[in-house]
Coordinates of C-alpha atoms in Angstrom, one line a residue:
Chain A
X1 CA -27.2 -2.7 -12.9
X2 CA -25.4 -5.5 -11.1
X3 CA -23.8 -4.6 -7.8
X4 CA -20.0 -4.7 -7.8
X5 CA -18.5 -7.7 -6.1
X6 CA -16.7 -5.5 -3.6
X7 CA -19.8 -4.4 -1.9
X8 CA -21.1 -7.9 -1.3
X9 CA -17.7 -9.0 -0.1
X10 CA -17.3 -6.0 2.2
X11 CA -20.7 -6.6 3.8
X12 CA -20.0 -10.3 4.3
X13 CA -16.5 -9.6 5.7
X14 CA -17.8 -7.2 8.3
X15 CA -20.6 -9.6 9.2
X16 CA -18.0 -12.3 9.6
X17 CA -15.8 -10.2 11.9
X18 CA -18.5 -8.6 14.0
X19 CA -21.3 -11.2 14.1
X20 CA -19.2 -14.3 13.5
X21 CA -21.4 -15.2 10.6
X22 CA -19.1 -16.9 8.1
X23 CA -21.6 -18.5 5.7
X24 CA -21.8 -15.4 3.4
X25 CA -18.1 -14.7 3.2
X26 CA -17.4 -18.4 2.5
X27 CA -19.5 -18.3 -0.7
X28 CA -17.7 -15.2 -1.9
X29 CA -14.1 -16.5 -1.8
X30 CA -12.6 -18.5 -4.6
X31 CA -11.1 -21.9 -3.8
X32 CA -7.7 -20.7 -5.1
X33 CA -7.7 -17.3 -3.6
X34 CA -4.3 -15.5 -3.1
X35 CA -4.3 -13.3 0.0
X36 CA -1.8 -11.1 1.8
X37 CA -2.1 -8.8 4.8
X38 CA 1.4 -7.1 5.0
X39 CA 2.8 -6.8 8.5
X40 CA 4.8 -8.3 11.3
X41 CA 3.5 -11.9 11.5
X42 CA 5.5 -12.6 14.7
X43 CA 3.3 -10.0 16.5
X44 CA 0.1 -10.6 14.6
X45 CA -0.2 -14.2 13.4
X46 CA -3.2 -13.5 11.2
X47 CA -1.0 -11.2 9.0
X48 CA 1.0 -12.5 6.2
X49 CA 0.3 -14.4 3.0
X50 CA -2.2 -17.2 2.6
X51 CA -3.3 -19.4 -0.3
X52 CA -6.7 -21.1 -0.7
X53 CA -10.1 -20.6 0.7
X54 CA -9.6 -22.6 3.9
X55 CA -6.5 -20.7 5.0
X56 CA -8.2 -17.3 4.3
X57 CA -11.3 -18.3 6.2
X58 CA -9.1 -19.2 9.1
X59 CA -7.5 -15.8 9.0
X60 CA -10.9 -14.1 9.0
X61 CA -11.9 -16.2 12.0
X62 CA -8.7 -15.2 13.8
X63 CA -9.4 -11.5 13.1
X64 CA -13.0 -12.0 14.4
X65 CA -11.5 -13.6 17.6
X66 CA -9.3 -10.6 18.2
X67 CA -11.1 -7.5 16.9
X68 CA -14.5 -5.9 16.4
X69 CA -15.1 -3.2 13.8
X70 CA -16.6 -0.2 15.4
X71 CA -16.6 2.0 12.4
X72 CA -15.1 2.3 8.9
X73 CA -15.0 5.1 6.4
X74 CA -14.0 4.8 2.8
X75 CA -11.7 7.7 2.0
X76 CA -11.0 6.7 -1.6
X77 CA -12.4 4.0 -3.8
X78 CA -11.8 2.9 -7.4
X79 CA -13.9 0.2 -9.0
X80 CA -12.7 -1.7 -12.1
X81 CA -14.6 -4.4 -13.9
X82 CA -13.4 -7.2 -11.7
X83 CA -11.1 -5.3 -9.4
X84 CA -11.3 -2.7 -6.7
X85 CA -8.9 -0.5 -4.7
X86 CA -9.8 1.5 -1.7
X87 CA -8.3 3.4 1.2
X88 CA -10.2 3.0 4.4
X89 CA -10.1 4.3 7.9
X90 CA -11.0 1.6 10.4
X91 CA -11.8 2.0 14.1
X92 CA -11.4 -1.3 15.8
X93 CA -11.6 -2.6 19.3
X94 CA -9.0 -5.2 20.5
X95 CA -11.3 -7.7 22.2
X96 CA -8.8 -8.9 24.8
X97 CA -7.9 -5.5 26.1
X98 CA -11.0 -3.5 25.0
X99 CA -8.4 -1.1 23.6
X100 CA -9.4 1.1 20.6
X101 CA -7.2 0.9 17.5
X102 CA -7.5 3.2 14.6
X103 CA -6.0 2.1 11.2
X104 CA -5.7 3.5 7.8
X105 CA -5.8 0.6 5.3
X106 CA -5.3 0.2 1.6
X107 CA -7.1 -2.7 0.0
X108 CA -6.6 -4.2 -3.5
X109 CA -9.0 -6.9 -4.6
X110 CA -9.6 -8.9 -7.7
X111 CA -12.7 -11.0 -8.4
X112 CA -13.7 -13.7 -10.8
X113 CA -17.4 -14.7 -11.3
X114 CA -18.2 -12.7 -8.1
X115 CA -15.7 -14.5 -6.0
X116 CA -12.5 -13.0 -4.5
X117 CA -9.4 -14.4 -6.2
X118 CA -6.8 -12.0 -4.9
X119 CA -6.5 -9.6 -1.9
X120 CA -3.6 -7.4 -0.9
X121 CA -3.9 -5.2 2.2
X122 CA -1.4 -2.6 3.3
X123 CA -1.4 -1.0 6.7
X124 CA 0.7 1.6 8.4
X125 CA 2.1 -1.2 10.5
X126 CA 4.4 0.9 12.6
X127 CA 1.4 2.9 13.8
X128 CA -0.5 -0.4 14.4
X129 CA 2.3 -1.8 16.6
X130 CA 2.6 1.4 18.6
X131 CA -1.2 1.4 19.2
X132 CA -1.2 -2.3 20.2
X133 CA 1.7 -1.7 22.6
X134 CA 0.1 1.4 23.9
X135 CA 3.2 3.4 23.7
X136 CA 5.6 4.9 21.1
X137 CA 8.6 2.9 19.9
X138 CA 11.6 5.0 20.4
X139 CA 14.2 4.7 17.6
X140 CA 16.9 7.1 16.4
X141 CA 15.9 9.5 13.6
X142 CA 17.1 8.1 10.4
X143 CA 18.0 11.4 8.8
X144 CA 21.2 10.1 7.2
X145 CA 20.2 6.6 6.1
X146 CA 16.5 6.7 5.4
Chain B
X1 CA 18.9 -10.1 10.9
X2 CA 15.5 -10.7 9.5
X3 CA 14.9 -8.3 6.7
X4 CA 12.1 -10.5 5.3
X5 CA 10.0 -9.4 2.4
X6 CA 6.7 -8.1 3.8
X7 CA 4.7 -11.0 2.2
X8 CA 7.4 -13.3 3.4
X9 CA 8.2 -14.2 -0.2
X10 CA 11.6 -12.9 -1.1
X11 CA 12.1 -11.6 -4.6
X12 CA 14.3 -14.0 -6.5
X13 CA 16.3 -11.6 -8.5
X14 CA 16.2 -7.9 -8.9
X15 CA 16.7 -6.7 -12.5
X16 CA 17.1 -3.0 -12.3
X17 CA 14.7 -0.7 -14.0
X18 CA 12.6 -3.4 -15.5
X19 CA 9.2 -2.0 -16.3
X20 CA 7.6 -5.4 -16.1
X21 CA 3.8 -5.1 -16.6
X22 CA 4.3 -1.6 -17.8
X23 CA 6.0 -2.8 -21.0
X24 CA 3.0 -2.1 -23.2
X25 CA 3.3 1.5 -22.3
X26 CA 5.4 3.7 -24.6
X27 CA 6.7 7.1 -23.6
X28 CA 6.1 8.9 -26.9
X29 CA 2.5 7.7 -27.0
X30 CA 1.8 8.9 -23.5
X31 CA 3.4 12.2 -24.0
X32 CA 1.3 12.9 -27.1
X33 CA -1.9 11.6 -25.6
X34 CA -1.3 13.3 -22.2
X35 CA -0.6 16.6 -23.8
X36 CA -3.1 16.6 -26.6
X37 CA -5.8 14.3 -25.3
X38 CA -7.1 11.3 -27.2
X39 CA -10.5 10.3 -28.0
X40 CA -9.3 6.7 -28.2
X41 CA -8.4 6.6 -24.5
X42 CA -10.8 7.0 -21.7
X43 CA -10.0 9.3 -18.8
X44 CA -9.4 6.2 -16.7
X45 CA -6.8 4.7 -19.1
X46 CA -5.2 8.0 -19.8
X47 CA -4.7 8.7 -16.0
X48 CA -3.5 5.1 -15.6
X49 CA -0.8 5.7 -18.3
X50 CA 0.2 9.0 -16.7
X51 CA 0.8 7.2 -13.4
X52 CA 2.9 4.6 -15.1
X53 CA 4.8 7.3 -16.9
X54 CA 5.4 9.2 -13.7
X55 CA 6.7 6.1 -12.0
X56 CA 8.9 5.2 -14.9
X57 CA 10.4 8.7 -15.0
X58 CA 11.1 8.6 -11.2
X59 CA 12.7 5.2 -11.5
X60 CA 14.9 6.5 -14.3
X61 CA 16.0 9.4 -12.2
X62 CA 14.3 12.0 -14.4
X63 CA 12.8 14.0 -11.6
X64 CA 11.7 16.9 -13.8
X65 CA 9.7 14.6 -16.1
X66 CA 8.2 12.9 -13.1
X67 CA 7.3 16.3 -11.6
X68 CA 5.8 17.5 -14.9
X69 CA 2.9 15.1 -14.3
X70 CA 2.1 16.9 -11.1
X71 CA 0.2 20.2 -10.4
X72 CA 2.2 23.1 -8.9
X73 CA 0.3 22.6 -5.6
X74 CA 0.6 18.8 -5.5
X75 CA 0.0 17.4 -2.0
X76 CA 2.0 14.4 -0.9
X77 CA 1.5 12.3 2.2
X78 CA 3.0 9.0 3.3
X79 CA 1.5 7.3 6.3
X80 CA 4.7 6.4 8.0
X81 CA 6.5 7.3 11.3
X82 CA 7.8 10.8 10.5
X83 CA 9.6 11.0 13.9
X84 CA 11.7 8.1 12.7
X85 CA 11.8 8.9 9.0
X86 CA 11.5 12.7 9.1
X87 CA 12.0 13.2 5.4
X88 CA 8.6 11.5 4.9
X89 CA 6.8 14.4 6.5
X90 CA 3.9 15.7 4.4
X91 CA 5.0 17.7 1.3
X92 CA 3.0 20.5 -0.3
X93 CA 3.8 21.9 -3.7
X94 CA 6.1 20.9 -6.5
X95 CA 9.2 22.5 -5.1
X96 CA 8.7 20.7 -1.8
X97 CA 8.1 17.4 -3.5
X98 CA 11.3 18.0 -5.7
X99 CA 13.3 18.3 -2.4
X100 CA 12.0 15.0 -1.2
X101 CA 12.5 13.1 -4.4
X102 CA 16.0 14.6 -4.8
X103 CA 16.8 13.5 -1.3
X104 CA 15.6 10.0 -2.1
X105 CA 17.6 9.9 -5.3
X106 CA 20.7 11.0 -3.3
X107 CA 20.4 8.1 -0.9
X108 CA 19.4 5.3 -3.4
X109 CA 21.4 4.6 -6.5
X110 CA 18.7 2.5 -8.2
X111 CA 15.0 2.6 -7.9
X112 CA 12.6 0.2 -9.5
X113 CA 8.9 -0.5 -9.3
X114 CA 6.8 -3.5 -10.2
X115 CA 3.1 -2.7 -10.6
X116 CA 1.2 -5.5 -9.1
X117 CA -2.2 -4.0 -9.6
X118 CA -3.5 -0.7 -10.8
X119 CA -7.1 0.5 -10.7
X120 CA -8.3 3.7 -12.3
X121 CA -11.7 5.3 -12.1
X122 CA -12.2 8.9 -13.2
X123 CA -9.8 11.2 -11.6
X124 CA -8.5 8.6 -9.2
X125 CA -5.8 5.9 -9.7
X126 CA -4.6 3.4 -7.1
X127 CA -1.4 1.4 -7.6
X128 CA -0.1 -1.6 -5.6
X129 CA 3.6 -1.4 -6.1
X130 CA 6.5 -3.6 -5.2
X131 CA 9.4 -1.2 -5.0
X132 CA 13.1 -1.7 -4.7
X133 CA 15.6 0.9 -3.6
X134 CA 19.4 0.2 -3.7
X135 CA 21.2 2.1 -0.9
X136 CA 24.2 4.1 -2.1
X137 CA 25.9 3.6 1.3
X138 CA 26.2 -0.2 1.1
X139 CA 24.3 -1.5 -2.0
X140 CA 21.7 -3.2 0.1
X141 CA 18.2 -3.4 -1.3
X142 CA 15.2 -2.0 0.5
X143 CA 12.2 -3.9 -0.9
X144 CA 8.8 -2.8 0.2
X145 CA 5.2 -3.2 -1.1
X146 CA 3.2 0.0 -1.1
X147 CA -0.2 1.4 -2.0
X148 CA -0.2 4.7 -3.8
X149 CA -3.4 6.7 -4.4
X150 CA -3.2 9.4 -7.0
X151 CA -5.9 12.1 -7.4
X152 CA -5.9 14.0 -10.7
X153 CA -7.0 17.5 -11.4
X154 CA -7.2 18.7 -15.0
X155 CA -4.9 15.9 -16.2
X156 CA -2.2 16.3 -13.5
X157 CA -1.6 14.6 -10.2
X158 CA -2.8 16.9 -7.5
X159 CA -2.7 14.5 -4.5
X160 CA -0.5 11.5 -3.6
X161 CA -1.3 9.3 -0.6
X162 CA 0.9 6.3 0.3
X163 CA 0.4 3.5 2.7
X164 CA 3.4 1.2 3.4
X165 CA 4.1 -1.7 5.6
X166 CA 6.0 0.9 7.6
X167 CA 7.2 -1.4 10.4
X168 CA 9.0 -3.5 7.8
X169 CA 10.3 -0.4 6.0
X170 CA 11.8 1.0 9.2
X171 CA 13.5 -2.3 9.9
X172 CA 15.0 -2.4 6.4
X173 CA 16.2 1.2 6.4
X174 CA 17.6 0.8 9.9
X175 CA 19.0 -2.7 9.1
X176 CA 17.9 -4.1 12.4
X177 CA 14.9 -5.8 13.8
X178 CA 12.6 -3.7 16.0
X179 CA 11.1 -6.7 17.7
X180 CA 13.9 -7.2 20.3
X181 CA 13.3 -3.6 21.4
X182 CA 9.8 -4.5 22.4
X183 CA 10.2 -8.1 23.3
X184 CA 8.2 -9.3 26.3
X185 CA 5.6 -6.6 26.0
X186 CA 2.0 -7.8 25.5
X187 CA 0.5 -6.6 22.2
X188 CA -3.2 -6.0 22.2
X189 CA -5.1 -8.0 19.6
X190 CA -2.3 -10.5 19.0

């Protein structure tokens, strides 16, 4: 039985982020990949939408420059023929401050011929920003408008 | 005010209640197959259809039909700042979920989903949705991408987990940027 593309991609991604070994991940990304990590790009420049392999590899390099993955747990995973969706719990370390950051992430991936063609990642970004700041953001309760 | 679309690609037009990629789905067919079972459909595809039917019912304002796809003890959790958006606190049970959905319907006159991707495997379905909510108060649209994970038990949704670009959601609901409130502070990892 052939291994699902997600597993190869996931191993290569973590090797790229933690070991700065980019050769494996490079071979698993389609030239025309469509990629989006949803979140505030003014605070985290590696978030946002990218098109094409070079741009995506640059994002992965930026993530590797800023974070190390300490641990991740898959809380939920669904595998389609050439697609996958998963909910993961990541424990990261911000390299500049050595600060721990814990994230819950949803990941939607599509593959063609074993290569990533589409990736969408959603994060509880309000929580991410608060952790990165190291304090709560105080806003009025939006009981009437939200 | 920057109420930019999370992917920084603004939706061009917002046709209301368009079912988009769900067009192949037909309500009668799903009702029959969901209630009687169908050998022609796998569990994966049947659960996928049930999720699309639930979303369509919610978008159409038919809360009781949407709730009919859920177990009595359905568990609902959105990963969002509940101190800012208190109504998004965890919900347990159909009655509690009805209260939340009724509240949402009372605040938004039109709700629409585009299904960007949906993956089903066994009793689990994950949907990447682009959702649009029109505020009753001022007709502004809240547009947000979200991930919704459904877990089925005996053909009904027993668990719903949502992950949203919550920073952007809060800005759109509040209709103001949060950035200026934290300007000048160093952000770890940025």
